[in-house]
Amino acid sequence: MINDTQWNLWEVFVQLKTGKPHEHVGSVHASDKEMALQNARDVYARRDKPVSIWVVPSDNIVATIPQDNEAFFDPADDKVYRHPLFYKIPKGVSVDIH
Amino acid sequence: MTEEQRLEEFQRKIDSGEKIEPKDWMPESYRKNLIRMISQHAHSEIVGMLPEGNWITRAPSLRRKLILLAKIQDEAGHGLYLYSAAETLGASREELLENLHTGKAKYSSIFNYPTLTWADIGAIGWLVDGAAMVNQVSLIKTSYGPYSRAMVRICKEEAFHNRQGYEIIAELCNGTPEQKQMAQDALDRWWWPAIQMFGPEDTKSTHFEESMKWKIKAESNESLRQKFINMTVPQAEARGLKIPDPNLVFYPETKTYTYGEVDWNEFFNVIQGNGPMNKQRVRARKKAHDDGKWVREAATAYAKKKSKQSAA
């Protein structure tokens, strides 16, 4: 006997134009990947014709935990030498690329 | 962090206009309040398909039929955006549907009225979707990220619903005296239920204070209702229709209409299940759900069989 469910949850990412990134738009329920794509199209692409859709089973997404953000993202903040303005360039010389 | 510090940090984020995202810490009553509100909103979209579905086979032209089909499909989509937002808070789809079918969860009282004539389809787009838009545009400012994003999406699509409704009404007003009377009759029947869609004036309850403090809602029911009335009355007058409220008075200095007393007894009576169509609406929803059971089971069985084959 199969339990009556609404199937698994899939996250949907849509790319509206080539050259643009795929963007998360929401989720759909589906029994398999083909249905997930079709449902994603029917729910999230009824108007602007996108160039691509990705669907991913929601429980396959691994995410950071907001409460750990401070420690997790800390290394991004403490290396000033990663930023161009850390360096002194002698006057009269331009190293910027135009 | 202590509970108190978390709450302070949460409030600081909201006050500074940051959105709250699914995995962020949030007070339990914020979560509960949002699940209730978003799922009620989702149910309204889905049940809202029924009164309009009543006219698909009787739309007066192929153009109108195509428009109505597209609009009703949008309402299904809007329901799904909202269920998806509610699920980010930990609610399950099964549970949400169960609550609708057992009557534990509510939906907008407006959908418990019947669509008697074609003009009612115009009145729904013009008045019901108009009122919904006023509410939804304001909800873009809600503090909960997924709800706000669903509102942006819905508002973009809903503008056509409102316009096609007004077009139907305007067309009837340009027709024979009988057709114009049909438009007036629809306005007479839908006006007050549409006004009631915003709900009674907010009372100073903890519920309301939390909603405002945590920016779940951005504006009070009363101020949204006033906005809708100010916007809609001139649209009626432009087509020679009369708003069924003898107490409607325009104040040019504030550009605002005062209006008569709303019958909140009727509103609560309909919410409690005694409107003209409550039983039919829930029955139709349940029937659609039950009739679809074999499809859900078949698809699950098919997916299982296929994954076994690809594993072998």
Coordinates of C-alpha atoms in Angstrom, one line a residue:
Chain A
M1 CA 0.0 0.0 0.0
I2 CA 1.5 3.4 -1.0
N3 CA 0.9 6.3 1.4
D4 CA -0.9 9.2 -0.1
T5 CA 1.8 11.9 -0.2
Q6 CA 2.4 15.1 -2.1
W7 CA 5.7 13.7 -3.3
N8 CA 9.2 15.1 -2.6
L9 CA 10.2 18.7 -2.6
W10 CA 12.5 20.1 -5.3
E11 CA 14.2 23.5 -5.4
V12 CA 13.9 25.3 -8.6
F13 CA 16.5 27.6 -10.3
V14 CA 15.7 29.6 -13.4
Q15 CA 18.0 31.3 -15.9
L16 CA 16.1 34.0 -17.7
K17 CA 18.8 35.0 -20.2
T18 CA 22.0 33.5 -21.4
G19 CA 24.9 35.2 -19.7
K20 CA 22.8 35.5 -16.5
P21 CA 23.2 33.2 -13.5
H22 CA 20.5 30.7 -12.5
E23 CA 18.5 32.1 -9.7
H24 CA 16.5 30.3 -7.0
V25 CA 12.8 31.0 -7.5
G26 CA 11.0 28.6 -5.1
S27 CA 10.1 24.9 -5.0
V28 CA 7.8 22.3 -6.5
H29 CA 6.6 18.8 -5.5
A30 CA 7.2 16.0 -7.9
S31 CA 7.5 12.2 -8.0
D32 CA 10.6 12.2 -10.2
K33 CA 13.0 14.5 -12.1
E34 CA 11.0 14.7 -15.3
M35 CA 7.9 15.7 -13.4
A36 CA 10.0 18.2 -11.3
L37 CA 11.1 19.9 -14.5
Q38 CA 7.6 20.0 -16.0
N39 CA 6.1 21.3 -12.8
A40 CA 8.9 23.9 -12.4
R41 CA 8.1 25.1 -16.0
D42 CA 4.3 25.3 -15.3
V43 CA 4.7 27.1 -12.0
Y44 CA 7.7 29.4 -12.6
A45 CA 7.8 30.0 -16.3
R46 CA 4.3 30.8 -17.4
R47 CA 5.4 34.1 -18.9
D48 CA 9.0 35.2 -19.6
K49 CA 10.5 32.4 -21.6
P50 CA 13.6 31.2 -19.7
V51 CA 16.6 29.6 -21.3
S52 CA 17.2 27.0 -18.6
I53 CA 15.7 25.5 -15.5
W54 CA 17.5 23.4 -12.8
V55 CA 15.7 21.3 -10.3
V56 CA 17.4 19.8 -7.2
P57 CA 15.9 17.5 -4.6
S58 CA 15.6 19.9 -1.6
D59 CA 17.3 17.5 0.8
N60 CA 20.4 17.3 -1.5
I61 CA 21.1 21.0 -0.8
V62 CA 23.8 21.6 1.8
A63 CA 23.6 25.0 3.3
T64 CA 25.5 27.1 5.9
I65 CA 23.8 27.7 9.2
P66 CA 23.1 31.4 9.9
Q67 CA 24.0 31.0 13.6
D68 CA 27.5 29.9 12.6
N69 CA 28.0 32.7 10.1
E70 CA 30.4 34.8 12.2
A71 CA 32.9 32.0 12.6
F72 CA 32.3 30.4 9.2
F73 CA 32.7 33.6 7.2
D74 CA 35.3 35.2 9.5
P75 CA 38.4 34.5 7.3
A76 CA 36.8 36.7 4.5
D77 CA 37.2 39.8 6.6
D78 CA 40.7 39.7 8.2
K79 CA 43.0 39.6 5.2
V80 CA 43.3 43.2 4.1
Y81 CA 46.1 42.3 1.7
R82 CA 43.4 40.6 -0.5
H83 CA 42.2 44.0 -1.5
P84 CA 43.9 46.2 -4.2
L85 CA 44.0 49.3 -2.1
F86 CA 46.3 47.6 0.5
Y87 CA 49.2 48.2 -1.9
K88 CA 51.0 51.5 -2.4
I89 CA 51.9 52.3 -6.0
P90 CA 54.5 55.1 -6.6
K91 CA 53.1 58.4 -7.8
G92 CA 53.0 58.9 -11.6
V93 CA 52.6 55.2 -12.3
S94 CA 49.3 53.6 -13.4
V95 CA 48.8 49.9 -13.0
D96 CA 45.1 49.9 -13.6
I97 CA 43.9 48.2 -16.7
H98 CA 41.6 50.3 -18.9
Chain B
M1 CA 23.4 33.6 23.0
T2 CA 20.5 33.7 25.4
E3 CA 16.9 33.7 24.2
E4 CA 16.7 37.4 25.1
Q5 CA 19.8 38.3 23.1
R6 CA 18.4 36.4 20.1
L7 CA 15.1 38.2 20.3
E8 CA 17.0 41.5 20.5
E9 CA 19.1 40.6 17.4
F10 CA 16.0 39.5 15.6
Q11 CA 14.2 42.8 16.3
R12 CA 17.3 44.8 15.3
K13 CA 17.3 43.1 11.9
I14 CA 13.7 43.8 11.4
D15 CA 14.0 47.4 12.4
S16 CA 16.9 47.9 10.1
G17 CA 14.8 46.5 7.2
E18 CA 16.7 43.3 6.8
K19 CA 14.6 40.3 5.7
I20 CA 14.4 37.2 7.8
E21 CA 15.3 34.0 5.9
P22 CA 14.2 30.4 6.5
K23 CA 17.2 29.2 8.5
D24 CA 17.5 32.3 10.6
W25 CA 16.5 32.1 14.2
M26 CA 12.9 33.4 14.8
P27 CA 10.5 33.5 17.7
E28 CA 8.1 30.6 17.6
S29 CA 5.1 32.8 17.4
Y30 CA 6.6 34.6 14.4
R31 CA 6.9 31.3 12.6
K32 CA 3.4 30.2 13.6
N33 CA 1.8 33.5 12.7
L34 CA 3.4 33.4 9.3
I35 CA 2.5 29.8 8.5
R36 CA -1.1 30.6 9.4
M37 CA -1.1 33.7 7.3
I38 CA 0.7 32.4 4.3
S39 CA -1.3 29.1 4.2
Q40 CA -4.5 31.0 4.5
H41 CA -3.4 33.1 1.5
A42 CA -2.4 30.0 -0.4
H43 CA -5.8 28.4 0.2
S44 CA -7.5 31.5 -1.0
E45 CA -5.7 31.3 -4.3
I46 CA -6.7 27.7 -4.8
V47 CA -10.3 28.0 -3.6
G48 CA -10.5 31.2 -5.7
M49 CA -10.2 29.1 -8.8
L50 CA -13.7 27.6 -8.2
P51 CA -16.1 30.5 -8.6
E52 CA -14.3 31.5 -11.8
G53 CA -14.0 27.9 -13.1
N54 CA -17.8 28.0 -13.1
W55 CA -17.7 30.2 -16.2
I56 CA -15.0 28.6 -18.3
T57 CA -17.5 26.7 -20.5
R58 CA -19.8 29.6 -20.7
A59 CA -17.4 32.5 -21.5
P60 CA -19.1 34.6 -24.2
S61 CA -16.2 34.4 -26.7
L62 CA -13.1 32.3 -27.4
R63 CA -11.0 35.3 -26.4
R64 CA -12.7 35.6 -23.0
K65 CA -12.4 31.8 -22.5
L66 CA -8.6 31.9 -23.2
I67 CA -8.2 34.8 -20.8
L68 CA -10.2 33.1 -18.1
L69 CA -8.3 29.9 -18.5
A70 CA -4.9 31.7 -18.2
K71 CA -6.1 33.6 -15.2
I72 CA -7.3 30.6 -13.3
Q73 CA -4.0 28.8 -14.1
D74 CA -2.2 31.8 -12.6
E75 CA -4.3 31.4 -9.4
A76 CA -3.1 27.8 -9.2
G77 CA 0.4 29.0 -9.7
H78 CA 0.0 31.7 -7.0
G79 CA -1.3 29.1 -4.6
L80 CA 1.8 27.1 -5.3
Y81 CA 4.3 30.0 -4.8
L82 CA 2.6 30.5 -1.4
Y83 CA 2.6 26.8 -0.3
S84 CA 6.2 26.8 -1.2
A85 CA 6.9 29.8 1.0
A86 CA 4.9 28.2 3.9
E87 CA 7.0 25.1 3.5
T88 CA 10.2 27.0 4.1
L89 CA 8.9 27.5 7.7
G90 CA 8.7 23.8 8.3
A91 CA 5.0 23.2 7.4
S92 CA 4.4 20.2 5.2
R93 CA 2.2 20.3 2.1
E94 CA 0.1 17.3 3.3
E95 CA -0.6 19.0 6.6
L96 CA -1.5 22.3 4.9
L97 CA -4.0 20.6 2.6
E98 CA -5.4 18.5 5.4
N99 CA -6.2 21.7 7.3
L100 CA -8.0 23.2 4.4
H101 CA -10.1 20.1 3.8
T102 CA -11.1 19.6 7.4
G103 CA -12.0 23.3 7.8
K104 CA -9.2 23.9 10.4
A105 CA -7.6 26.5 8.1
K106 CA -9.6 29.4 6.6
Y107 CA -9.5 31.0 3.2
S108 CA -10.8 34.4 2.1
S109 CA -14.6 34.7 2.8
I110 CA -15.2 36.3 -0.6
F111 CA -14.9 32.9 -2.4
N112 CA -18.0 31.7 -0.6
Y113 CA -20.3 33.8 -2.8
P114 CA -21.7 32.4 -6.1
T115 CA -20.9 33.7 -9.6
L116 CA -24.4 34.1 -11.0
T117 CA -23.8 35.9 -14.2
W118 CA -20.9 36.7 -16.6
A119 CA -20.6 40.1 -15.1
D120 CA -19.5 38.4 -11.8
I121 CA -16.3 37.3 -13.6
G122 CA -15.7 41.0 -14.4
A123 CA -16.5 42.0 -10.8
I124 CA -14.1 39.4 -9.4
G125 CA -11.2 40.6 -11.6
W126 CA -12.0 44.2 -10.9
L127 CA -12.9 44.2 -7.2
V128 CA -11.7 41.0 -5.7
D129 CA -8.3 40.9 -7.5
G130 CA -8.1 44.7 -7.1
A131 CA -8.5 44.3 -3.3
A132 CA -6.1 41.4 -3.3
M133 CA -3.5 43.5 -5.2
V134 CA -3.8 46.4 -2.6
N135 CA -3.1 43.9 0.1
Q136 CA -0.3 42.0 -1.8
V137 CA 1.6 45.2 -2.9
S138 CA 1.7 46.1 0.8
L139 CA 2.9 42.6 1.7
I140 CA 6.0 43.0 -0.5
K141 CA 7.3 44.8 2.6
T142 CA 6.7 41.9 4.9
S143 CA 9.9 41.0 6.9
Y144 CA 9.8 37.3 5.8
G145 CA 12.0 36.9 2.7
P146 CA 10.2 34.0 0.9
Y147 CA 6.8 35.5 1.5
S148 CA 8.0 38.9 0.1
R149 CA 9.5 37.3 -3.0
A150 CA 6.2 35.3 -3.6
M151 CA 4.4 38.7 -3.4
V152 CA 6.7 40.3 -6.0
R153 CA 6.0 37.4 -8.3
I154 CA 2.3 37.5 -7.8
C155 CA 1.9 41.2 -8.1
K156 CA 3.7 41.2 -11.5
E157 CA 1.2 38.6 -12.8
E158 CA -1.9 39.8 -11.1
A159 CA -2.1 43.2 -12.8
F160 CA -3.6 41.5 -15.9
H161 CA -6.3 39.9 -13.7
N162 CA -7.5 43.2 -12.5
R163 CA -7.4 44.9 -15.9
Q164 CA -9.3 42.1 -17.7
G165 CA -12.0 42.3 -15.0
Y166 CA -12.4 46.0 -15.5
E167 CA -12.5 45.5 -19.3
I168 CA -15.4 43.0 -18.9
I169 CA -17.3 45.5 -16.8
A170 CA -16.5 48.4 -19.1
E171 CA -17.7 46.4 -22.1
L172 CA -21.0 45.6 -20.4
C173 CA -21.4 49.2 -19.5
N174 CA -21.1 50.2 -23.2
G175 CA -23.6 47.5 -24.2
T176 CA -27.4 47.3 -24.0
P177 CA -29.3 48.7 -20.9
E178 CA -29.7 45.1 -19.8
Q179 CA -26.0 44.5 -20.0
K180 CA -25.2 47.6 -18.1
Q181 CA -27.8 46.5 -15.5
M182 CA -25.9 43.2 -15.3
A183 CA -22.7 45.1 -14.5
Q184 CA -24.5 47.2 -11.8
D185 CA -26.0 44.1 -10.3
A186 CA -22.6 42.4 -10.0
L187 CA -21.2 45.5 -8.4
D188 CA -24.1 45.6 -5.9
R189 CA -23.5 42.0 -4.9
W190 CA -19.6 42.1 -4.8
W191 CA -18.9 45.5 -3.3
W192 CA -19.4 44.8 0.3
P193 CA -17.8 41.4 0.4
A194 CA -14.8 43.0 -1.4
I195 CA -14.6 45.7 1.3
Q196 CA -14.7 42.9 3.9
M197 CA -11.7 41.2 2.4
F198 CA -9.4 43.4 4.3
G199 CA -10.9 42.1 7.6
P200 CA -12.3 44.1 10.5
E201 CA -10.4 47.0 12.0
D202 CA -7.3 45.7 13.8
T203 CA -8.0 45.4 17.5
K204 CA -5.2 46.2 20.0
S205 CA -4.4 42.5 20.4
T206 CA -1.0 40.9 21.1
H207 CA -1.5 39.2 17.7
F208 CA -1.8 42.5 15.9
E209 CA 1.1 44.2 17.9
E210 CA 3.4 41.3 17.1
S211 CA 2.4 41.5 13.4
M212 CA 3.3 45.1 13.2
K213 CA 6.4 45.0 15.5
W214 CA 7.8 42.1 13.5
K215 CA 6.6 43.6 10.2
I216 CA 4.7 40.5 9.2
K217 CA 2.1 43.0 7.9
A218 CA 3.2 46.4 6.7
E219 CA -0.1 48.2 7.0
S220 CA -3.3 48.0 9.0
N221 CA -6.5 46.5 7.6
E222 CA -8.2 49.8 7.8
S223 CA -5.6 51.7 5.9
L224 CA -5.6 49.1 3.1
R225 CA -9.4 49.2 2.8
Q226 CA -9.3 53.0 2.5
K227 CA -6.7 52.8 -0.2
F228 CA -8.9 50.3 -2.1
I229 CA -12.0 52.5 -1.8
N230 CA -10.2 55.6 -2.9
M231 CA -8.8 53.8 -5.9
T232 CA -12.0 52.0 -7.0
V233 CA -14.8 54.5 -6.6
P234 CA -13.6 56.7 -9.5
Q235 CA -13.3 53.6 -11.7
A236 CA -17.0 52.8 -11.0
E237 CA -18.0 56.4 -11.7
A238 CA -16.1 56.6 -14.9
R239 CA -18.4 53.9 -16.3
G240 CA -21.6 55.4 -14.8
L241 CA -21.9 52.7 -12.1
K242 CA -23.2 53.4 -8.7
I243 CA -21.4 52.1 -5.6
P244 CA -24.0 50.5 -3.3
D245 CA -23.2 52.7 -0.3
P246 CA -25.4 55.8 0.4
N247 CA -22.8 57.0 2.9
L248 CA -20.0 57.4 0.5
V249 CA -18.7 61.0 0.6
F250 CA -15.7 62.4 -1.1
Y251 CA -13.4 64.8 0.8
P252 CA -11.4 66.7 -1.8
E253 CA -8.9 68.1 0.7
T254 CA -7.8 64.6 1.7
K255 CA -8.8 62.9 -1.5
T256 CA -10.5 60.3 0.6
Y257 CA -14.0 58.7 0.7
T258 CA -15.8 58.1 4.0
Y259 CA -18.0 55.0 3.8
G260 CA -20.9 53.4 5.5
E261 CA -20.8 50.8 8.3
V262 CA -19.5 47.3 7.2
D263 CA -21.7 44.4 8.2
W264 CA -19.2 42.4 10.2
N265 CA -21.8 40.0 11.4
E266 CA -22.2 38.8 7.8
F267 CA -18.4 38.5 7.5
F268 CA -18.1 36.3 10.6
N269 CA -21.1 34.3 9.7
V270 CA -19.6 33.5 6.2
I271 CA -16.1 32.8 7.7
Q272 CA -17.7 30.4 10.2
G273 CA -19.1 28.3 7.3
N274 CA -22.6 29.8 6.7
G275 CA -22.0 31.7 3.4
P276 CA -24.0 30.7 0.4
M277 CA -21.2 28.5 -1.1
N278 CA -18.9 27.3 1.8
K279 CA -20.0 23.7 1.7
Q280 CA -19.8 23.5 -2.1
R281 CA -16.3 25.0 -2.1
V282 CA -14.8 22.7 0.4
R283 CA -16.6 19.7 -1.1
A284 CA -15.2 20.6 -4.6
R285 CA -11.7 20.9 -3.2
K286 CA -11.9 17.6 -1.4
K287 CA -13.3 15.9 -4.4
A288 CA -10.5 17.1 -6.6
H289 CA -8.0 16.0 -4.0
D290 CA -9.6 12.5 -3.6
D291 CA -10.0 12.0 -7.3
G292 CA -6.4 12.8 -7.8
K293 CA -5.2 10.1 -5.3
W294 CA -4.7 7.4 -7.9
V295 CA -2.6 9.8 -10.0
R296 CA -0.3 10.5 -7.0
E297 CA 0.0 6.8 -6.3
A298 CA 0.6 5.8 -9.9
A299 CA 3.3 8.4 -10.3
T300 CA 5.0 7.3 -7.1
A301 CA 4.9 3.7 -8.2
Y302 CA 6.2 4.6 -11.7
A303 CA 9.1 6.6 -10.1
K304 CA 10.0 3.7 -7.9
K305 CA 10.0 1.2 -10.8
K306 CA 12.2 3.5 -12.9
S307 CA 14.7 4.1 -10.2
K308 CA 14.9 0.3 -9.6
Q309 CA 15.5 -0.3 -13.3
S310 CA 18.3 2.3 -13.5
A311 CA 19.9 0.8 -10.4
A312 CA 19.8 -2.7 -11.9

